[in-house]
Coordinates of C-alpha atoms and ligand atoms in Angstrom, one line a residue:
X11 CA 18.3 32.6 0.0
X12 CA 17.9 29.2 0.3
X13 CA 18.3 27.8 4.1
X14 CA 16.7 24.4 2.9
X15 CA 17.5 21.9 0.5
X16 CA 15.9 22.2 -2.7
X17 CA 12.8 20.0 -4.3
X18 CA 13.0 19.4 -8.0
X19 CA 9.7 17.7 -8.3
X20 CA 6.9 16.5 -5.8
X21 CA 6.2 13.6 -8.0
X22 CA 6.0 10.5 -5.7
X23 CA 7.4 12.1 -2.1
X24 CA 5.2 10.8 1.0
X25 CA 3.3 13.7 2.6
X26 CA 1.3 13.9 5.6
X27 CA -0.8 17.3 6.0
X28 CA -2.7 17.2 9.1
X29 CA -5.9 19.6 9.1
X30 CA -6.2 18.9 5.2
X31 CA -10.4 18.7 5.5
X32 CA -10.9 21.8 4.9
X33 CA -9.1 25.5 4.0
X34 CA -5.4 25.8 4.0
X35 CA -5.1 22.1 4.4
X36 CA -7.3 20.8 1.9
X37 CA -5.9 23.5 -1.0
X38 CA -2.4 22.3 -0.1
X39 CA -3.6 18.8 -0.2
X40 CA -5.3 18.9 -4.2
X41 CA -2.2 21.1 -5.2
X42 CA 0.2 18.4 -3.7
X43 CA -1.8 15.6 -5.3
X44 CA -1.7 17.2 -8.4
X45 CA 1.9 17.8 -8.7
X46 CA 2.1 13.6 -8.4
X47 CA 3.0 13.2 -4.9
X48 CA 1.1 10.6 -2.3
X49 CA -1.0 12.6 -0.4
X50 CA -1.9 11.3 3.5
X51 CA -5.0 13.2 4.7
X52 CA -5.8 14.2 8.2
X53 CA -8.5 15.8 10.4
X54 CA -11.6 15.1 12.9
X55 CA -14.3 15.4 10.1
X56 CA -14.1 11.9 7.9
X57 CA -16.4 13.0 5.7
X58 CA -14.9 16.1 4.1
X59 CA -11.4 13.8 3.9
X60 CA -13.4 11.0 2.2
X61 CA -14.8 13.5 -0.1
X62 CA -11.3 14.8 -1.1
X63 CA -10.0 11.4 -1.4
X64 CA -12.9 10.2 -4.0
X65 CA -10.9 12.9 -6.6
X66 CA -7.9 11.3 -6.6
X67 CA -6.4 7.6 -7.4
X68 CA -6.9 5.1 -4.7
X69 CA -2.8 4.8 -4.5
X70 CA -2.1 8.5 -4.3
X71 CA -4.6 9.4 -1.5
X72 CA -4.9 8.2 1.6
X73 CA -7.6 9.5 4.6
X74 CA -7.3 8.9 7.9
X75 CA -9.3 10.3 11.5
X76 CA -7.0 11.9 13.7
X77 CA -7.6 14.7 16.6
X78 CA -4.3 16.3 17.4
X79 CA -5.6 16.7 20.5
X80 CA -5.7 13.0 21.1
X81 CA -2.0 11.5 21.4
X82 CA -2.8 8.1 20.3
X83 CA -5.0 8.8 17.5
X84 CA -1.9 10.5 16.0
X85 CA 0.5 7.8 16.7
X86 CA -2.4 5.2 14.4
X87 CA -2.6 7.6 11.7
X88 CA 1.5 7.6 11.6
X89 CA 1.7 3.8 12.0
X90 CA -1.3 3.8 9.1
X91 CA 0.6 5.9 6.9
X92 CA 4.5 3.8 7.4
X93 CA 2.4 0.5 6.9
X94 CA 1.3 1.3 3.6
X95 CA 4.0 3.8 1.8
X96 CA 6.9 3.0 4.3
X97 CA 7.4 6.3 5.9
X98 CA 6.9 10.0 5.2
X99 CA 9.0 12.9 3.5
X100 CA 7.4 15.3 4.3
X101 CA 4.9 16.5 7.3
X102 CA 3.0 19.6 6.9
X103 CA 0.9 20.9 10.1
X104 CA -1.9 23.0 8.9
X105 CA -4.0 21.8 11.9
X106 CA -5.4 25.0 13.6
X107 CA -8.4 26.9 15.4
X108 CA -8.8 30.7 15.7
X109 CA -11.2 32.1 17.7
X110 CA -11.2 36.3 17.8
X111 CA -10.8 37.0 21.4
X112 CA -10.3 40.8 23.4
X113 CA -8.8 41.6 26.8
X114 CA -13.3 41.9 27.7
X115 CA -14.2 38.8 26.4
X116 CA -11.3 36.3 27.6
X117 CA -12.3 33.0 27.5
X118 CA -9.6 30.8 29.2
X119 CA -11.2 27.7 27.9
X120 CA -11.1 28.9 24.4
X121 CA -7.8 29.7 25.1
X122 CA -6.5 26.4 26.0
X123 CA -7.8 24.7 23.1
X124 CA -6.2 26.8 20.8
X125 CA -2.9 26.4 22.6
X126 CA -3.8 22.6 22.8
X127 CA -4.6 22.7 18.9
X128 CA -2.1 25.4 17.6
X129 CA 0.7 24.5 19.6
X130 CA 0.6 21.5 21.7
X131 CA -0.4 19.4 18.4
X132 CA 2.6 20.3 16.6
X133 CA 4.8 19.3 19.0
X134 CA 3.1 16.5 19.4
X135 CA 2.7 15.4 15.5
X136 CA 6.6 16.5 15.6
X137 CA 7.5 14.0 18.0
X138 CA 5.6 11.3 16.1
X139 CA 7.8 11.8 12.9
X140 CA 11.0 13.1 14.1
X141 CA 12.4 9.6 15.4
X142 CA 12.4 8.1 12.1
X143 CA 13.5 10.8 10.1
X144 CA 16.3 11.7 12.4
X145 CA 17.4 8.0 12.0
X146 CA 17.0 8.2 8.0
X147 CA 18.6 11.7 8.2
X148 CA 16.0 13.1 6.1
X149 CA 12.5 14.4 5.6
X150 CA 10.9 18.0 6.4
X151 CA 8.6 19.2 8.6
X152 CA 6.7 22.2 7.8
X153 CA 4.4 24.2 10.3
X154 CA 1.6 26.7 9.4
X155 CA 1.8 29.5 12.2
X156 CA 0.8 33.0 10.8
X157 CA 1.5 36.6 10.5
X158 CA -0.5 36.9 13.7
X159 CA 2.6 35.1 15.4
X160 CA 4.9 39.0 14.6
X161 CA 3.7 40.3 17.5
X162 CA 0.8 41.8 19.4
X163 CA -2.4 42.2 17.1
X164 CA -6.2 42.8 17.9
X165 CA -8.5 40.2 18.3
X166 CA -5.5 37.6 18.3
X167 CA -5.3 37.6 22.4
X168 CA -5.1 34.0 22.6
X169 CA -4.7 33.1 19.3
X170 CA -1.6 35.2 18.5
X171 CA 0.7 33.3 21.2
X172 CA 0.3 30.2 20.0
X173 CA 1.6 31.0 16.8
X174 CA 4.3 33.4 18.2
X175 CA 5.5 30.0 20.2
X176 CA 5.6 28.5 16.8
X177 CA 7.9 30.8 15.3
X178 CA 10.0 30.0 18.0
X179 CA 9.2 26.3 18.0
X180 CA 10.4 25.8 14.4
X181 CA 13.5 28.3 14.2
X182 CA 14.9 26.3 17.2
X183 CA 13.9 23.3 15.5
X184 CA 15.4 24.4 12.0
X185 CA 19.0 25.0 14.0
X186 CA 18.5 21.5 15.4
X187 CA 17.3 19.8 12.4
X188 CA 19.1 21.2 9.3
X189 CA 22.7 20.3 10.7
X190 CA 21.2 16.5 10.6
X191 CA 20.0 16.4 6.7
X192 CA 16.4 17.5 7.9
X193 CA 14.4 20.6 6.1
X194 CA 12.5 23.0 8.5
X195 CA 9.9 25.4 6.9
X196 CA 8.1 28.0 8.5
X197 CA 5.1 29.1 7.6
X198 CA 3.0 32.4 8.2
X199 CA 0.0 33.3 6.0
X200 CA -1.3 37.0 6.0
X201 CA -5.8 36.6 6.0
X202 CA -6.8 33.5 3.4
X203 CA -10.2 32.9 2.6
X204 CA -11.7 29.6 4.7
X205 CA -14.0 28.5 7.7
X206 CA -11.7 30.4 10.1
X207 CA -11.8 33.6 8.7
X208 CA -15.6 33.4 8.0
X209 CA -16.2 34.6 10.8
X210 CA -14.3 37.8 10.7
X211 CA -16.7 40.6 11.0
X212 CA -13.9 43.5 9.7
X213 CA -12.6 43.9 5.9
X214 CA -9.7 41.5 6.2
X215 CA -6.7 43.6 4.0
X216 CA -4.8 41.5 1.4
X217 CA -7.1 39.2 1.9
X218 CA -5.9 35.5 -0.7
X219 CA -7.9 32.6 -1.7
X220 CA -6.8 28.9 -0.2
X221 CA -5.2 27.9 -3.2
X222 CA -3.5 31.3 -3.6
X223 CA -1.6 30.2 -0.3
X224 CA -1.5 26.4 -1.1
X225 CA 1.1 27.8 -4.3
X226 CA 2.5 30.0 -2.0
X227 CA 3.3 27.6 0.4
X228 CA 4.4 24.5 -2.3
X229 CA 7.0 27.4 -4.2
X230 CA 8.4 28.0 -0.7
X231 CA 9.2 24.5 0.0
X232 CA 10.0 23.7 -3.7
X233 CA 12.9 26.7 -3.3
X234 CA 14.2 25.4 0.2
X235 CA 12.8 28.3 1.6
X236 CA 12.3 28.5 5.9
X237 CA 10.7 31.6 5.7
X238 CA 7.9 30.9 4.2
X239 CA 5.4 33.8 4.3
X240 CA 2.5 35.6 2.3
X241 CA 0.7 37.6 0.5
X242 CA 4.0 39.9 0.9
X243 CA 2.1 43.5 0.5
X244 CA 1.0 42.3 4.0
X245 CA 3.3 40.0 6.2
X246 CA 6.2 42.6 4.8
X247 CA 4.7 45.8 6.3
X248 CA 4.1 43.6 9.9
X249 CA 7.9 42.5 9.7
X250 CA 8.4 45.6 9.7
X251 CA 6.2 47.2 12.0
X252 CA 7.2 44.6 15.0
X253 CA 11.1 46.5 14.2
X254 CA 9.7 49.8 15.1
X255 CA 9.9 51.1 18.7
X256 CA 6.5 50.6 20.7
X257 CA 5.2 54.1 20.4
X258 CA 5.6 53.8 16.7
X259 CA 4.4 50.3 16.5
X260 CA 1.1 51.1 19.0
X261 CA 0.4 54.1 16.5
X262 CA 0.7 52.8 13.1
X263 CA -1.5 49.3 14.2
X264 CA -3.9 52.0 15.2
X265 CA -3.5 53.8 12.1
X266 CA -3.4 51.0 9.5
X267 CA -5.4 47.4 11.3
X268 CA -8.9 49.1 11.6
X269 CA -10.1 45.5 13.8
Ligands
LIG316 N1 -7.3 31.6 7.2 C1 -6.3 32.5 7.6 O1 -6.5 33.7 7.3 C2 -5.1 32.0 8.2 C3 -4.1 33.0 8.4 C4 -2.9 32.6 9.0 C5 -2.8 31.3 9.5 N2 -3.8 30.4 9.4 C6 -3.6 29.0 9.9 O2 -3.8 28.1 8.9 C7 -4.3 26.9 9.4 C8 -5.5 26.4 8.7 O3 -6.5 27.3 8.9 P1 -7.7 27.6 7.8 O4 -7.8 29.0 7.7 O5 -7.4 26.7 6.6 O6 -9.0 27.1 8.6 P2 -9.9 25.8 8.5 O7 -10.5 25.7 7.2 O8 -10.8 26.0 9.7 O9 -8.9 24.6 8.7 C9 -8.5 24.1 9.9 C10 -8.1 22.7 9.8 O10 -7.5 22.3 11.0 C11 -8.2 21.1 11.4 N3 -8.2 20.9 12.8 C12 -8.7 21.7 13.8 N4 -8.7 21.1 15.0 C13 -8.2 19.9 14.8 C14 -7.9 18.8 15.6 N5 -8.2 18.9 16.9 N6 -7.4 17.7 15.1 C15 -7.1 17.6 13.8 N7 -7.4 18.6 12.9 C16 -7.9 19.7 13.4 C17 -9.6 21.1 10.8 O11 -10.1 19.8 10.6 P3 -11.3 19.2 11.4 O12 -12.1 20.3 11.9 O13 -11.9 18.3 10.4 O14 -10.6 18.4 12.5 C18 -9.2 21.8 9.4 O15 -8.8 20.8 8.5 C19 -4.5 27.1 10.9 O16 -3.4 26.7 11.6 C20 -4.6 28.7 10.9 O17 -4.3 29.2 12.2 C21 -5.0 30.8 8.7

């Protein structure tokens, strides 16, 4: 069921992935581009946007610096962006850091980044956007969170809060925003091949390539969909395991996750 509106085409809508240098971001951004939309890319590392940019028209793609973790650098990539296409349609957060973490190797530093990153810096690109497209009453914001976000997983001990906050974070936001013409989508991958994963030392189960879950994540927001998650042989069986009673649940992670 749809709880968004409905794309028909990509072709020429404004879009502003932040974290598109690399992984997630970047597959999202070449499948976006190719579809005919205008692309605004995103991220600390110049060079891998500038290299992304150089395979697309000079019109279609536009690169810019920006740290989430740096208010203002945000606020000039936005005003970049409105200067030359005259707004956005569509902002999609990919921005993210993962670093495995156990209860005997906390690292509270590591910790705050990720919240920082993960969390902080998609309220923070939220609050960037929202004004105008509250006052145009329209335009989407999508958010990359992640199966990890379901509830309590190994390795995740940092890591998994932020993205259960941003479950949280966008179905609050989607009852805000919908009622005002504005599409929230939600977005949890299962394990995708990139930089993050890496460095994974375990088999990673269901594991997808970057521009398996780029498709996945365009044919969500193409069908108005909030829930956007993937590959489903995974993120089903851990909707369904965070139903079960806790003895249930502690067993069958044990069982089935070998992390
Ligand atoms: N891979 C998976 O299995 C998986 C599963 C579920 C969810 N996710 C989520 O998907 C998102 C993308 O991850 P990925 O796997 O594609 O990893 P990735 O290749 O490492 O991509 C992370 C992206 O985030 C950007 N980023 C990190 N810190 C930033 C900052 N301070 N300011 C601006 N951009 C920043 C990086 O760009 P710069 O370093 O250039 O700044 C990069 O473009 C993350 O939110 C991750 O949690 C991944």
């Amino acid at each position: 069921m749809s709880l968004n509106q409905r794309i028909i085409s990509f072709y020429n809508k404004r879009i502003w992935i932040i974290g598109a240098s690399s992984g997630i971001g970047e597959a999202c951004a070449n499948a976006f581009l190719s579809h005919g939309a205008k692309v605004a890319i995103s991220a600390r590392r110049n060079e891998k946007l500038e290299k992304i940019k150089t395979r697309w028209p000079n019109d279609q793609c536009l690169s810019i610096t920006a740290d989430v973790q740096n208010y203002e650098t945000m606020e000039m990539a936005y005003k970049a962006i409105e200067n030359k296409w005259g707004g956005i349609d569509l902002m999609l957060y990919v921005a993210g850091i993962y670093e495995p973490m156990r209860a005997d190797n906390f690292q509270l530093n590591q910790a705050k980044r990720m919240i920082d990153t993960n969390l902080i810096g998609a309220m923070s690109a939220c609050s960037i956007v929202l004004p105008r497209m509250l006052e145009n009453k329209s335009g989407g914001i999508a958010i990359v969170g992640s199966v990890a976000g379901y509830s309590g997983l190994p390795q995740a001990l940092a890591y998994g809060p932020t993205k259960a906050a941003l479950i949280n974070y966008c179905e609050t936001l989607y009852y805000d925003l919908r009622p005002k013409g504005l599409n929230v989508y939600m977005i949890n991958p299962g394990f995708v091949e990139t930089e993050a994963t890496a460095k994974n030392d375990f088999e990673m189960p269901a594991l997808i390539s970057a521009s398996q879950a780029a498709e996945e994540i365009l044919d969500g927001i193409q069908a108005g969909q909030f829930d956007i998650h993937f590959p489903k042989r995974f993120s089903i069986f851990l909707k369904f395991l965070r139903l079960l009673p806790y003895p249930a649940y502690f067993y069958l992670l044990k069982k089935f996750i070998k992390i």
